[in-house]
Every structure is written in structure tokens, then in C-alpha cells.
Coordinates of C-alpha atoms and ligand atoms in Angstrom, one line a residue:
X1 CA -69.4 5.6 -60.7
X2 CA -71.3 5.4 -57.6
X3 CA -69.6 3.4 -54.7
X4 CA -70.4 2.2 -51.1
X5 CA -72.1 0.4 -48.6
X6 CA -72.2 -0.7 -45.1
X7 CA -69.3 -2.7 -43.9
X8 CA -67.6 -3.8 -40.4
X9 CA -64.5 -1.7 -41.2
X10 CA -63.6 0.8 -43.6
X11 CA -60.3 1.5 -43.7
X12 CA -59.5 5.4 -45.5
X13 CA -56.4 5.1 -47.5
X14 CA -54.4 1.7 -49.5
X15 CA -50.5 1.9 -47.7
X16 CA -48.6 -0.2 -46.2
X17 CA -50.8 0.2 -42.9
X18 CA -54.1 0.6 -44.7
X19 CA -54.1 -2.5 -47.1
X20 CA -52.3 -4.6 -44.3
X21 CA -55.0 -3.8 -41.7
X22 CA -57.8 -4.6 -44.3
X23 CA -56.3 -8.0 -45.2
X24 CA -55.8 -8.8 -41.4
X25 CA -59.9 -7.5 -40.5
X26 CA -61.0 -9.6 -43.9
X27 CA -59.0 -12.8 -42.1
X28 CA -60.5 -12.1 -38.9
X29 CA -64.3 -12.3 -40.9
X30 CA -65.2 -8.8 -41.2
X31 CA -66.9 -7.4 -44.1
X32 CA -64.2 -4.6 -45.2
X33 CA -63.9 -1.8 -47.6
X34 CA -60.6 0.3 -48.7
X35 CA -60.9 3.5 -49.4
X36 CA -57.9 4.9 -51.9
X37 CA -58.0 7.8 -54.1
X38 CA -54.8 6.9 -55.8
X39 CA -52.7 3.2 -56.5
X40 CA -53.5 0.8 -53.6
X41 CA -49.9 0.6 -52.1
X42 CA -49.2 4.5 -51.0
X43 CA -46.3 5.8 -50.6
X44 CA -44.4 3.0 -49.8
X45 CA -45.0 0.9 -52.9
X46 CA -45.5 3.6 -55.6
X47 CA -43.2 6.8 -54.0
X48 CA -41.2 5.2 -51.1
X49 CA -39.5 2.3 -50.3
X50 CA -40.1 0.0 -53.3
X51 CA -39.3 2.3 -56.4
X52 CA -36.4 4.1 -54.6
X53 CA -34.7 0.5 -53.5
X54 CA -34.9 -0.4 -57.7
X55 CA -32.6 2.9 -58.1
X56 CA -30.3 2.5 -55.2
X57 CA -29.4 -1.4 -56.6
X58 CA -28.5 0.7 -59.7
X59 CA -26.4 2.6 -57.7
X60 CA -25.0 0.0 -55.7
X61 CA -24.0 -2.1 -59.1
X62 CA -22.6 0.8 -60.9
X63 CA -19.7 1.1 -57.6
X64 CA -19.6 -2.5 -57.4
X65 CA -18.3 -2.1 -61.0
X66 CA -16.2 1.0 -60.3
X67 CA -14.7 0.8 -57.5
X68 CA -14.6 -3.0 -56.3
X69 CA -14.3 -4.5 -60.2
X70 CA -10.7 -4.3 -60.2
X71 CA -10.1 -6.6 -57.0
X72 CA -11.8 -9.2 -59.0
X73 CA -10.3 -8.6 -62.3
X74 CA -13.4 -6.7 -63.6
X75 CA -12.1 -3.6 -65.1
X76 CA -14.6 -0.3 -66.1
X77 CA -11.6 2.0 -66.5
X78 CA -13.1 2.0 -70.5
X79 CA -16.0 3.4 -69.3
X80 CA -19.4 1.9 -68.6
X81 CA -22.1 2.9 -70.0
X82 CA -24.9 4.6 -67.7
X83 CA -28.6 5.1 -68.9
X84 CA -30.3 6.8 -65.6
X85 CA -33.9 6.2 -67.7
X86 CA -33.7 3.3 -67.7
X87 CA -33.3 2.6 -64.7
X88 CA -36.1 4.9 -63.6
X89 CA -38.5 2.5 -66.0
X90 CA -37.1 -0.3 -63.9
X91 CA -38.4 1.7 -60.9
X92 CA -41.8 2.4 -62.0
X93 CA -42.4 -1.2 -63.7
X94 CA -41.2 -2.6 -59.7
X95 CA -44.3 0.1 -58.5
X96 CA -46.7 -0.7 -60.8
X97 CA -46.4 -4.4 -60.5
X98 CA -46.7 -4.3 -56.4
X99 CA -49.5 -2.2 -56.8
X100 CA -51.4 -4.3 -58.8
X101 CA -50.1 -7.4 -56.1
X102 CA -52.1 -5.2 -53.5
X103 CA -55.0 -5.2 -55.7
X104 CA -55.1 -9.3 -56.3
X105 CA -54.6 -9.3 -52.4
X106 CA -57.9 -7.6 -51.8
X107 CA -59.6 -10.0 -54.7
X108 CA -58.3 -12.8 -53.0
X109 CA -59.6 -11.3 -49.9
X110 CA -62.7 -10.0 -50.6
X111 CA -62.0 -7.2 -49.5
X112 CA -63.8 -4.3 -51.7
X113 CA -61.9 -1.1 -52.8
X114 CA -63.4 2.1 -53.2
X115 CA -61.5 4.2 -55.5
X116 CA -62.1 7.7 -54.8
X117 CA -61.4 10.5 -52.1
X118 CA -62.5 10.0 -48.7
X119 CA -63.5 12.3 -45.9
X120 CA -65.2 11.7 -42.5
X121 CA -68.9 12.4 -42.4
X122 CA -69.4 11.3 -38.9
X123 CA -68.1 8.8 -36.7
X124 CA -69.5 5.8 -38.6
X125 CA -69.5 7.2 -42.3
X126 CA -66.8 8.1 -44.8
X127 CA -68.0 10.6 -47.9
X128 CA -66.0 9.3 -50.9
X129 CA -65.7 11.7 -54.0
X130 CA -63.7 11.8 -57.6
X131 CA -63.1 8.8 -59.2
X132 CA -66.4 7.2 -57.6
X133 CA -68.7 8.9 -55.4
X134 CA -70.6 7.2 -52.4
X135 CA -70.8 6.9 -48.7
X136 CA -69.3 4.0 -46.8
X137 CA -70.8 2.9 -43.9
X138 CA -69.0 0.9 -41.3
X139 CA -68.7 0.0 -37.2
X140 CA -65.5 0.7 -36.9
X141 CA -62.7 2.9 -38.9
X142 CA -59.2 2.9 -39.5
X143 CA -57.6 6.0 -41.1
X144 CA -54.6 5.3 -42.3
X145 CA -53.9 8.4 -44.6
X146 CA -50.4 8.4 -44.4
X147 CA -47.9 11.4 -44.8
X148 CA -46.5 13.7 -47.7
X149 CA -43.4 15.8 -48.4
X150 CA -43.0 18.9 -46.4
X151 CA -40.9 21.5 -47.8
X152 CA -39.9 25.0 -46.0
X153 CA -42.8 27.8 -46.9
X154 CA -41.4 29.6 -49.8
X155 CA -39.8 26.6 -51.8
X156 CA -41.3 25.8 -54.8
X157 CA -41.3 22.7 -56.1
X158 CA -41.1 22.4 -60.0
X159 CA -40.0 18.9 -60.7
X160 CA -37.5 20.4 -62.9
X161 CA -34.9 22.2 -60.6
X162 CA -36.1 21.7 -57.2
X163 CA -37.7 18.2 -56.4
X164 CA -38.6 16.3 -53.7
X165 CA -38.3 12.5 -53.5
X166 CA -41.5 12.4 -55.3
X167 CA -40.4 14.3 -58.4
X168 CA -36.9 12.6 -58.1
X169 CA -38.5 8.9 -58.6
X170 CA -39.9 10.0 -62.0
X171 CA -37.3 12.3 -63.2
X172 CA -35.1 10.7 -65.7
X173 CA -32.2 13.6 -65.4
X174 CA -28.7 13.0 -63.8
X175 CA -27.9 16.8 -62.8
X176 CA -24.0 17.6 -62.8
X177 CA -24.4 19.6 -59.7
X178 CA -27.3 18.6 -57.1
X179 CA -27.3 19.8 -53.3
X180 CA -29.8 17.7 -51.2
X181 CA -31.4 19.4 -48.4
X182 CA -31.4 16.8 -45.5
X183 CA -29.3 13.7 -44.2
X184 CA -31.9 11.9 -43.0
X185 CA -33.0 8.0 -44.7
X186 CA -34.0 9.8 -47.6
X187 CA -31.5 12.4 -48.7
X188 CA -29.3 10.0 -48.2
X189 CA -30.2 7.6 -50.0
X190 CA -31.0 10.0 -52.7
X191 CA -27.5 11.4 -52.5
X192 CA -25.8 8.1 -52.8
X193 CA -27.9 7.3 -56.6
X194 CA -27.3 10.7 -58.0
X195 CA -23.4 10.3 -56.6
X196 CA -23.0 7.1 -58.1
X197 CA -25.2 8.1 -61.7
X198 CA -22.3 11.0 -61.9
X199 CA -23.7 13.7 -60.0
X200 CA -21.5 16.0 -58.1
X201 CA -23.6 15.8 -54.7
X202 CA -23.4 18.1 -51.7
X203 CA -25.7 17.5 -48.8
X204 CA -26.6 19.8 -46.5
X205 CA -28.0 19.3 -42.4
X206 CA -28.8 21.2 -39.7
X207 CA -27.8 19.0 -37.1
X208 CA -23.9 18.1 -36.2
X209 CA -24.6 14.6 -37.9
X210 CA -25.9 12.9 -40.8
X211 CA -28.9 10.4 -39.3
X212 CA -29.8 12.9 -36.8
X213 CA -31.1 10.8 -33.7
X214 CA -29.0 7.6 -34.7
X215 CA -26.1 6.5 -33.0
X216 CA -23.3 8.9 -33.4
X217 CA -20.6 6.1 -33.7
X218 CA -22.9 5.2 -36.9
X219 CA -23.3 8.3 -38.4
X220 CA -19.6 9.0 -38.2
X221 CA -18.8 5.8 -40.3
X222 CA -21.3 6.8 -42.9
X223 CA -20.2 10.5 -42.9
X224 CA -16.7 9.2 -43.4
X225 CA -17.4 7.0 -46.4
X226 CA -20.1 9.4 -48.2
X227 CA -17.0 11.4 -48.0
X228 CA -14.9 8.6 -49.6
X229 CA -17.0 8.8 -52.3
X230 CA -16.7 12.6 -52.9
X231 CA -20.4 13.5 -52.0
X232 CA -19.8 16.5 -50.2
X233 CA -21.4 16.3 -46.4
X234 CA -21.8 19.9 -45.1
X235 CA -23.0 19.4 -41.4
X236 CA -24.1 21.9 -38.7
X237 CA -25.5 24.0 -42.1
X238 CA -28.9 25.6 -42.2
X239 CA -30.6 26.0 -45.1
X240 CA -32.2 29.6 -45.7
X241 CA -33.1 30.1 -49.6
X242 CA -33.3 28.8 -52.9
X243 CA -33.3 31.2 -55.8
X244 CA -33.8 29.9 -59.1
X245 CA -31.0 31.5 -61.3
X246 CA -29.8 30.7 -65.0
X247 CA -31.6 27.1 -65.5
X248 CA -30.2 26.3 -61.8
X249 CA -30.9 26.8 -58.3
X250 CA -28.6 29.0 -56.0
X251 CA -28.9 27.6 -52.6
X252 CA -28.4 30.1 -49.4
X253 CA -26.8 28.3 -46.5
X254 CA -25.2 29.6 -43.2
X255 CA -22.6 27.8 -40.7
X256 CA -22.9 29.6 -37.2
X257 CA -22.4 33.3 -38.0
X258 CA -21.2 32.3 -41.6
X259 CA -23.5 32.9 -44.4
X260 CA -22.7 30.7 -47.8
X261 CA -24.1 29.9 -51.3
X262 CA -23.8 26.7 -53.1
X263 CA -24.2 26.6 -56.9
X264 CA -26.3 23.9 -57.9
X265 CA -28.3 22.8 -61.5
X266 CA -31.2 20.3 -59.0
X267 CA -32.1 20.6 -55.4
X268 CA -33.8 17.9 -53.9
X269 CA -35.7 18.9 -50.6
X270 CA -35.8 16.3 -48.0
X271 CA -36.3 17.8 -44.9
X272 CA -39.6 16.0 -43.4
X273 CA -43.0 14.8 -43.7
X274 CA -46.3 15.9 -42.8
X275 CA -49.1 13.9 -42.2
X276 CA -52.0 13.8 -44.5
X277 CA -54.7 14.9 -41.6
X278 CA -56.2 18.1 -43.4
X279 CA -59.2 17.8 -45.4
X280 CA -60.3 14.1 -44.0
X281 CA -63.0 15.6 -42.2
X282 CA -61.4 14.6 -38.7
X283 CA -63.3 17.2 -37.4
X284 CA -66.6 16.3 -38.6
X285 CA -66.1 13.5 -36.5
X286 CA -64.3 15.2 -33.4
X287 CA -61.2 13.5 -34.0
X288 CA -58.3 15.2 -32.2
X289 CA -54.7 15.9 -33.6
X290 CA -51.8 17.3 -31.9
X291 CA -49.5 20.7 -32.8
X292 CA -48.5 19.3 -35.6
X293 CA -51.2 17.3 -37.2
X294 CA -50.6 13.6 -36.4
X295 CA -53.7 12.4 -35.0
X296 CA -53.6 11.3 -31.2
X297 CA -53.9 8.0 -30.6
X298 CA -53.6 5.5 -27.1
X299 CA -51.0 2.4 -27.2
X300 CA -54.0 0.5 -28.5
X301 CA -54.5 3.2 -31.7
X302 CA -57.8 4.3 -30.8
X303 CA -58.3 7.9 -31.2
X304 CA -60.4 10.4 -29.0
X305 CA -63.9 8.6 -30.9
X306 CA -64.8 5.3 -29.9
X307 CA -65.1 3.9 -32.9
X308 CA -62.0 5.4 -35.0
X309 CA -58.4 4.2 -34.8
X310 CA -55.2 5.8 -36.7
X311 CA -52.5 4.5 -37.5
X312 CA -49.0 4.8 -39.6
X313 CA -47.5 7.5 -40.6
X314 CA -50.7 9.6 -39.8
X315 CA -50.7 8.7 -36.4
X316 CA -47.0 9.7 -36.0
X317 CA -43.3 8.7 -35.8
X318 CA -41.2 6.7 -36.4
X319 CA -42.6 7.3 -40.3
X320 CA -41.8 3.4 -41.5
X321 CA -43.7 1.3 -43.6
X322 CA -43.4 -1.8 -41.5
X323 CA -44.1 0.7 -38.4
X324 CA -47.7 0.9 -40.5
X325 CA -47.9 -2.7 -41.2
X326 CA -47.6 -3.7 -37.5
X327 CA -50.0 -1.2 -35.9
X328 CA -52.5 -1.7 -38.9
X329 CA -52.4 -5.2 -37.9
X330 CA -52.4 -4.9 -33.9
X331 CA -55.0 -2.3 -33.9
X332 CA -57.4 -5.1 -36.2
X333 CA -56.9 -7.3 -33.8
X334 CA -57.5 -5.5 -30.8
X335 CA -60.7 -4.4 -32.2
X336 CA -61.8 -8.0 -32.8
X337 CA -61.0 -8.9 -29.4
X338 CA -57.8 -10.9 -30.2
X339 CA -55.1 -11.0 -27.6
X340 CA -51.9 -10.3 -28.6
X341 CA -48.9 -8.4 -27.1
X342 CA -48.6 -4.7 -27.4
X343 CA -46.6 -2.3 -29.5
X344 CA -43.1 -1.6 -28.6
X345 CA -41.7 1.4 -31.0
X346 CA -37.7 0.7 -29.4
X347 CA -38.6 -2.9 -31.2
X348 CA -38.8 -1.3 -35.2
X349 CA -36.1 -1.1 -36.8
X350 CA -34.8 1.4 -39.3
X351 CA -32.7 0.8 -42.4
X352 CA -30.8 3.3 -44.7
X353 CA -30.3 1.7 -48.1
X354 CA -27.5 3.8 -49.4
X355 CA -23.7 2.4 -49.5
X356 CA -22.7 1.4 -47.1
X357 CA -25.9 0.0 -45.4
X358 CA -27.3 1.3 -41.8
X359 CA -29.4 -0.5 -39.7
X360 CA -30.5 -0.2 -36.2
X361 CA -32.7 -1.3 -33.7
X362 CA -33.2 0.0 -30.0
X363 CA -31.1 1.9 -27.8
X364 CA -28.6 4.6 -29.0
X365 CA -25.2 4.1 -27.1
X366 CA -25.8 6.9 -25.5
X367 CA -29.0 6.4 -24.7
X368 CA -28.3 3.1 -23.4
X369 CA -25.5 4.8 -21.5
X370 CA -27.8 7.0 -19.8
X371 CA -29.8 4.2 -18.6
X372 CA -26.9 1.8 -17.5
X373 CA -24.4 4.1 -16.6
X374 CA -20.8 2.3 -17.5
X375 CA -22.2 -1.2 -16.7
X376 CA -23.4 -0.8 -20.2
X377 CA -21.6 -3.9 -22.3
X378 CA -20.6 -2.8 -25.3
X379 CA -19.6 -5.9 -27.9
X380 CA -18.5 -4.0 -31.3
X381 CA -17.1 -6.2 -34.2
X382 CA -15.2 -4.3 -37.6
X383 CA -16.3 -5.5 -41.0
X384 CA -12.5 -5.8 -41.8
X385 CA -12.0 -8.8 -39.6
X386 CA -15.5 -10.4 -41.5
X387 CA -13.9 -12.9 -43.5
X388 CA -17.2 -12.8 -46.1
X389 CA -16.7 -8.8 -45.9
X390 CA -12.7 -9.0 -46.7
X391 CA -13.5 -11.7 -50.0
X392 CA -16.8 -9.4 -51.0
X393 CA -14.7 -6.4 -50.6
X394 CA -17.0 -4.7 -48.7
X395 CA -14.9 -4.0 -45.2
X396 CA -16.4 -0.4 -44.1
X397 CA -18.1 -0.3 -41.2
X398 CA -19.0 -2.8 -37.7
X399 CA -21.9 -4.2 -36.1
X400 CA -22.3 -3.1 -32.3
X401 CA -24.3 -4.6 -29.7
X402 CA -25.8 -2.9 -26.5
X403 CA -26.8 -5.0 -23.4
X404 CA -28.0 -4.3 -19.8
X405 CA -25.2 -5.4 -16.9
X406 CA -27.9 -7.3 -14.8
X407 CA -28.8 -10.5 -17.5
X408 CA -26.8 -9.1 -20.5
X409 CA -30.5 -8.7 -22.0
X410 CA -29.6 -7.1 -25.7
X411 CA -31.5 -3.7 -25.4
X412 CA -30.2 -1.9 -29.0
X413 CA -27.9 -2.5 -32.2
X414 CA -26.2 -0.8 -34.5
X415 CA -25.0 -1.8 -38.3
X416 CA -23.3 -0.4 -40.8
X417 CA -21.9 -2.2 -43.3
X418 CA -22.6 -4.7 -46.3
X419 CA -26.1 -6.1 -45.5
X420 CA -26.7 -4.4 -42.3
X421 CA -30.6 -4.0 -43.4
X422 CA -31.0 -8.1 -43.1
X423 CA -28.6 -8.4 -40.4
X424 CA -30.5 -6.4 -38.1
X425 CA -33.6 -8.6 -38.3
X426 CA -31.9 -11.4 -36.4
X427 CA -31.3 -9.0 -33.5
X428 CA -35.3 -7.7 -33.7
X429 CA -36.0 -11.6 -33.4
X430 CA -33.4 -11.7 -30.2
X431 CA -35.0 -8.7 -28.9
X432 CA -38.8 -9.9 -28.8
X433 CA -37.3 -13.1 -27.3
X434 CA -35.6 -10.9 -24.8
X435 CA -32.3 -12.3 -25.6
X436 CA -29.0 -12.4 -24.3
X437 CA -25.7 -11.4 -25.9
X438 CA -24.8 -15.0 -24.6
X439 CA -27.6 -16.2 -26.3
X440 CA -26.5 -14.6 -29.9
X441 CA -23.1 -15.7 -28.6
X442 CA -23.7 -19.3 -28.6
X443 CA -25.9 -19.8 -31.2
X444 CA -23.6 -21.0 -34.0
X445 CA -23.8 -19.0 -37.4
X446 CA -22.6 -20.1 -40.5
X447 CA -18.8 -19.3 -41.3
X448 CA -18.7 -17.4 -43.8
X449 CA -21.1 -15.0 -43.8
X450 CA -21.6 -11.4 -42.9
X451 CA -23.7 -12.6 -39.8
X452 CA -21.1 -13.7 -37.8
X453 CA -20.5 -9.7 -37.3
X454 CA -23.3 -10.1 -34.9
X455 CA -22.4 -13.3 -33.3
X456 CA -19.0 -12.1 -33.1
X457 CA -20.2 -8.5 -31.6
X458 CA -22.0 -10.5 -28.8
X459 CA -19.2 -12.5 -28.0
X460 CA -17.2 -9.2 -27.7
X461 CA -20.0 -7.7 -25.4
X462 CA -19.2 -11.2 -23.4
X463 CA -15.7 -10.2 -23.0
X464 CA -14.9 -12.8 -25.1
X465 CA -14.4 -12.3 -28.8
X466 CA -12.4 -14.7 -30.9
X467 CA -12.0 -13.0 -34.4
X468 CA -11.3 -9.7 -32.9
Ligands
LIG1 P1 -49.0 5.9 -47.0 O1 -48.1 4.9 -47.6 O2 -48.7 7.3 -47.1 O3 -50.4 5.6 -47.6 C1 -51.5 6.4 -47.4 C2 -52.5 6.2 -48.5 O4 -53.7 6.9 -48.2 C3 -52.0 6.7 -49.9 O5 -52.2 5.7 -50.8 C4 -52.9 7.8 -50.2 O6 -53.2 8.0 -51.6 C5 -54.2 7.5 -49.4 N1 -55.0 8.6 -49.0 C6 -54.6 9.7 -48.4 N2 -55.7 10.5 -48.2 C7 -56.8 9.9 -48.7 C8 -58.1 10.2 -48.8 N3 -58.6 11.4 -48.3 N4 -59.0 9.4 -49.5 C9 -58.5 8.2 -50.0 N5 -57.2 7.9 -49.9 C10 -56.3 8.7 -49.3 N6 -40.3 3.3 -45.1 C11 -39.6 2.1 -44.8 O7 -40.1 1.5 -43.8 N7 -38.6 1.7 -45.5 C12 -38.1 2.4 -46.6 O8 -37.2 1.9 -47.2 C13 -38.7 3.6 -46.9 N8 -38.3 4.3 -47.9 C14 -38.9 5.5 -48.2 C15 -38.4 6.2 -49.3 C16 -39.1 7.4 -49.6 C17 -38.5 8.2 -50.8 C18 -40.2 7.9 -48.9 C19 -40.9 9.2 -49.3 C20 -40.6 7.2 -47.8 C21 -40.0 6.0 -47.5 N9 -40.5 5.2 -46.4 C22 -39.8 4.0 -46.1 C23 -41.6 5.6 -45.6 C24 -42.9 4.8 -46.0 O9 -43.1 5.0 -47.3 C25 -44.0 5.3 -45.1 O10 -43.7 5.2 -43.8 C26 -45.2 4.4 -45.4 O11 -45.6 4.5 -46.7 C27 -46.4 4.8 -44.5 O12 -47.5 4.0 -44.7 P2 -49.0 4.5 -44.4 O13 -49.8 3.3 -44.7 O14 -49.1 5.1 -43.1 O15 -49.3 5.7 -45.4

């Protein structure tokens, strides 16, 4: 099929950052084209966030039933029964429907997609090959190629034994045994769906904490009840080797000077990323990347070439689909002259789906103490004195707010606990409205619910908490 044309934008590749940017340029008038060699959506959609969210509600409802039944008279002690396949078809059906959402959305916007493999013929001109073959024209580009799993040189992924989170959203297999290589969003959340399908699950990390780079006081909690729930948390371990050895994996770790091996039947890898920069023909166009492949980009997304901008994952960290969303849609309107204020990273926030919930936004505690020294306030608030938390059953964890000593500005949060991922969305509100803590303080919130945690935790950073 031959494909192309001239257009305002192109925009090379369909994730959340790509097909949001498109949508945004096609509102502001411009004649746009999408350039995707696989299911509009990316990752995000089809491998990320979307299908792996369908599993971890599996999860979630299979230790509802097990473990917080009984409190409410709902018994599983003769046995439930558990069909992992199914709820992989669940995940797939969630994919495949969103993708085909993205596709009405460029209909709707007449926005036209190019199905095929792009590459950068020049600073105005994308080569597309495969499933349709052309050359796209355009003023300006976005390349928003995204990222895919990295795994250590000398791992070899199968699909069968060792996986990464790609193989693991189609695999249909609840190993007895799996070791997961990584405690960061995705091995964790990983860890907690195999744990709770009946998996005996050991994760491994490098660093002294799961989450490495969250707050510590976070990480501890979750450590703590991962641990509750018998998945085994080795921390401070370094992987070194997997050999494949009777149907299973035999997984070389060390502690300090101590060498170990861990017997396992699947090993998922989730160590890291890499971005999708090779083989786009950046430097046909004399677009610059740094050591480790993101391509360079100013606060305004413009690359090194006048005329192309990056963004999402490809243009670097924090790797998060609404990280994408937002620069696909500031960097659009920047182009088209709209005024509008500018990125602020400390403002995303990221969400660990597993049980129980992590959410946070801005400062680390002890980044935030580094800044404020101990004028920090602190306002910190238990789930066990939540009164929704105590009748749901769900009492692990706290919700912690950070503020500056001068106006009490909130400058970082910290959830974990039932619901923390839509808790922490008020606070990202208070924080691009440069709230106070008295402000969350005295703004009432409905009694009960699992957000007073929040209003509670800002009446605590006020030196005056009631329920606590
Ligand atoms: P991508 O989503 O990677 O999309 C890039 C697109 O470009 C792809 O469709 C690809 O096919 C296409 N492409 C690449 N090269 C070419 C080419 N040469 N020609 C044409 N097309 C091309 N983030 C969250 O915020 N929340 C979550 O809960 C979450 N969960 C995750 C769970 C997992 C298991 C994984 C792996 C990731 C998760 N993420 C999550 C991260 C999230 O998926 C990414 O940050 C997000 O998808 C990045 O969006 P993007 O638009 O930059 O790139």
C-alpha cells in the first residue's frame, strides 16, 4: 500500500504522547499524520498500563476474597477457583478495545494514520516502510517513539522461562516458583499478580529499597506488606546470571561479598527501559541524543533541529504515560504559538498499582529535608485511624504531606494505602494551585472516605490533627 503526503505535523509513533499530540495539533487546525508501525496506543495501551491494570484487579479481587472475605462473612477457605487465562483474555480484550478507541479518535479528528515503519529522511520528511510504504512530508515533527524493555546483555528472553513484562501480558502460565528481577513500578506490580494467582514470588533489587528513588518511609510500608503476603523481597541483591536448567531458570545473585542462587521455574526481567532512538534515522537529520540514547530536548521539547521536537518516553525520564500525554500536548501548542505555562516534572505524579497502592507527587522527605532543613512540616495521617479504611478493611499504610515553613506551600506527597493512585490527584490539583496545607486543611471532605487521609495529613502538618 503506498502511503503519504504533505502535512503540517507528522507525528512518528501512536502512544500515549504520539496520538495525544496529534489530537491536540488536529484541534489547533493543522493538517496531521501518525505514523505507527504497530496498534495506535503503544505501549501504554497494548503492553503497559492498560492490560497490566485488567490483571492487577484480578489480583486485587482474588485477596479481597482471601484474605479480607472473612471480616465480612465471605468465606474462600473451600477454595476458589482461579483461571489465570482468562483473565489474560480479559487483558488483551481491555487492549484491543482502547486501541481501536485511539483509532475512532483520529477519524473523528481527521487525523490520518500511516501504518508502517518510520525513519527520518531529513528534517522535513519521514521514510515509512512495511505495512505501507511512502514519504510524509511535514513543517514540523514530533517523534514520539517511545521506549522498550532492556534486559542485561546475555539474558535471553524466550517468553517461556524468562519474560519480560511484554511476554508476561500474554502468557497464560502461573509458574510455582518465579523470581522477578527489579522492584521498581513494574516488578512490582508483576510480583503482586503472580503472588496473588499462587506463585511463590521472590524479588530481587540492587538498591537497599524497593521503589528505588521514592520516599524511603513509603517503600518501607510496601516492603513490609509484600512481605505479609509471603512474596519474598531480597534487597541490596545484585543479579549476575540466569542459566536455564531442567525446564527452569537458576538465577545467580550476590549480597555484598555473598554469592547466592535462587531456584526458579519463570524469571521475569524488569530492570529498565531503553528508548526506541536507534534506527529512526535521527541522524539523517542531525538529531542529537545523549549517552544513553534519549534524545536531547530544551524545556520547550525542541531538539538540536528547528523543526523536530521529542517527546515521552524517548525524550527521557520519568518514563510515564501521562508524562507523554502532557509534553505531547505542551510541545503542540508551543509550536502553534499558544501560551501556556511550562512543564514542571516535580508536578507528575507516579502510581504503583500493586496492593497496597503507592502514590506520590513532588518532594522526597528527604529531599524536601535537604531543602528546608527541620522547618520542613511534616503532616502524616495512618490508614488505621481512616474510618472508610477500618470498615473496607484495608488499614496498611498513611498518606504524608510535605510543606515549606515560609507559607506552608505543599511541595511533595506520599500515599500508600487503599486508593492512594486517585488520592494523589487532589494533591497534583493543590500543587499547580500552589496550595497550602491550610488550604487542604480547611477545605471540607466528605466523612467517610479514604480522602480525608489527606485532609487529615494537612491538618497534622498544621499542628493540628483531630483524628490522629
Ligand atoms: P510508547 O507508548 O512506547 O509508544 C511509542 C509508539 O511508537 C509505539 O506504538 C511504537 O510502535 C511506535 N514506534 C516506535 N518506533 C516506530 C517507528 N520507527 N515507526 C513507527 N512507529 C514507531 N505508565 C504510566 O503512566 N502508568 C502505568 O500504570 C504504567 N504501567 C506500565 C506497565 C508496563 C508493564 C510498562 C512496560 C509500562 C508502563 N507504563 C506506565 C509506562 C508507559 O507505558 C510509557 O511511559 C508510555 O507508553 C510512553 O508513551 P510514549 O508515547 O512515549 O511511547
Amino acid at each position: 500500500m503506498t502511503a503519504g503526503g504533505s502535512f503540517d505535523l507528522a507525528v512518528l509513533g501512536a502512544g500515549p504522547g504520539g496520538y495525544t499530540a496529534a489530537i491536540r495539533a488536529a484541534q489547533l487546525g493543522h493538517r496531521v499524520a501518525v505514523i505507527e508501525q504497530d496498534r495506535p496506543g503503544g505501549v501504554c495501551l497494548n503492553w503497559g498500563c492498560i492490560p497490566s491494570k485488567a490483571l492487577l484487579t484480578g489480583a486485587e479481587l482474588v485477596e479481597n476474597l482471601r484474605a479480607h472475605g472473612e471480616l465480612f462473612g465471605v468465606s474462600a477457605a473451600g477454595g476458589i477457583t482461579l483461571d489465570y487465562a482468562k483473565a489474560i483474555a480479559h487483558s488483551r480484550r481491555t487492549a484491543d478495545r482502547l486501541s481501536k478507541g485511539v483509532e475512532s479518535l483520529f477519524r473523528k479528528n481527521k487525523i490520518t494514520l500511516v501504518r508502517g515503519r518510520g525513519r527520518l529522511a531529513g528534517s522535513n520528511r519521514i521514510d515509512v516502510s512495511g505495512e505501507s510504504q511512502g514519504v510524509v512530508e511535514a513543517g514540523r515533527i514530533v517523534l514520539a517513539t517511545g521506549s522498550s524493555e532492556w534486559t542485561p546483555p546475555g539474558v535471553q528472553v524466550d517468553g517461556k522461562t524468562i519474560l519480560t513484562s511484554r511476554e508476561a501480558l500474554e502468557s497464560t502460565r502461573i509458574p510455582p516458583r518465579l523470581v522477578v528481577i527489579g522492584a521498581g513500578a513494574v516488578g512490582i506490580e508483576f510480583a503482586y499478580v503472580y503472588a496473588m494467582y499462587g506463585a511463590q514470588v521472590t524479588v530481587i533489587e540492587m538498591a537497599e529499597q524497593m521503589l528505588p528513588g521514592a520516599d524511603g518511609e513509603l517503600a518501607q510500608v510496601l516492603e513490609r506488606e509484600f512481605r505479609r503476603k509471603k512474596i519474598e523481597v531480597r534487597l541490596g541483591t545484585r543479579f549476575e546470571e540466569l542459566k536455564r536448567v531442567n525446564g527452569g531458570v537458576r538465577v545467580a545473585v550476590r549480597q555484598g561479598e555473598q554469592a547466592a542462587e535462587l531456584e526458579a521455574d519463570q524469571v521475569l526481567v524488569a530492570i529498565g527501559r531503553r528508548p526506541l532512538s536507534k534506527e529512526i534515522g535521527l541522524e539523517a537529520a542531525g538529531v542529537e541524543v545523549d549517552a544513553r540514547g534519549f534524545v536531547g530536548v530544551d524545556e520547550r521539547r525542541r531538539t538540536n533541529v528547528a523543526s523536530i521536537y521529542a517527546i515521552g518516553d524517548l525524550a527521557g525520564a520519568p518514563l510515564l504515560a501521562h508524562k507523554a500525554s502532557e509534553e505531547g500536548i505542551a510541545a503542540v501548542e508551543w509550536l502553534s504559538g499558544v501560551e501556556r505555562p511550562p512543564l514542571d516534572h516535580l508536578k507528575i505524579p507516579a502510581c504503583i498499582y500493586a496492593q497496597p497502592q503507592v502514590a506520590w507527587i513532588g518532594l522526597t522527605e528527604a529531599q524536601a529535608r535537604e531543602r528546608y532543613g527541620d522547618e520542613l512540616r511534616v503532616g502524616k495521617f495512618p490508614f488505621t485511624a481512616s474510618g472508610k479504611a477500618v470498615a473496607a478493611g484495608h488499614t496498611a499504610g498513611f498518606a504524608k504531606i510535605l510543606a515549606e515553613p515560609r507559607y506552608h506551600e505543599i511541595v511533595g506527597a506520599h500515599v500508600i494505602g487503599a486508593g492512594a493512585t486517585e488520592l494523589i490527584a487532589e494533591i497534583g490539583l493543590g500543587m499547580t494551585l500552589e496550595s497550602t496545607t491550610a488550604e487542604v486543611a480547611t477545605t471540607p471532605h466528605a466523612h467517610p472516605t479514604l480522602s480525608e487521609a489527606l485532609m487529615e495529613a494537612a491538618l497534622a502538618a498544621e499542628g493540628r490533627g483531630i483524628n490522629f
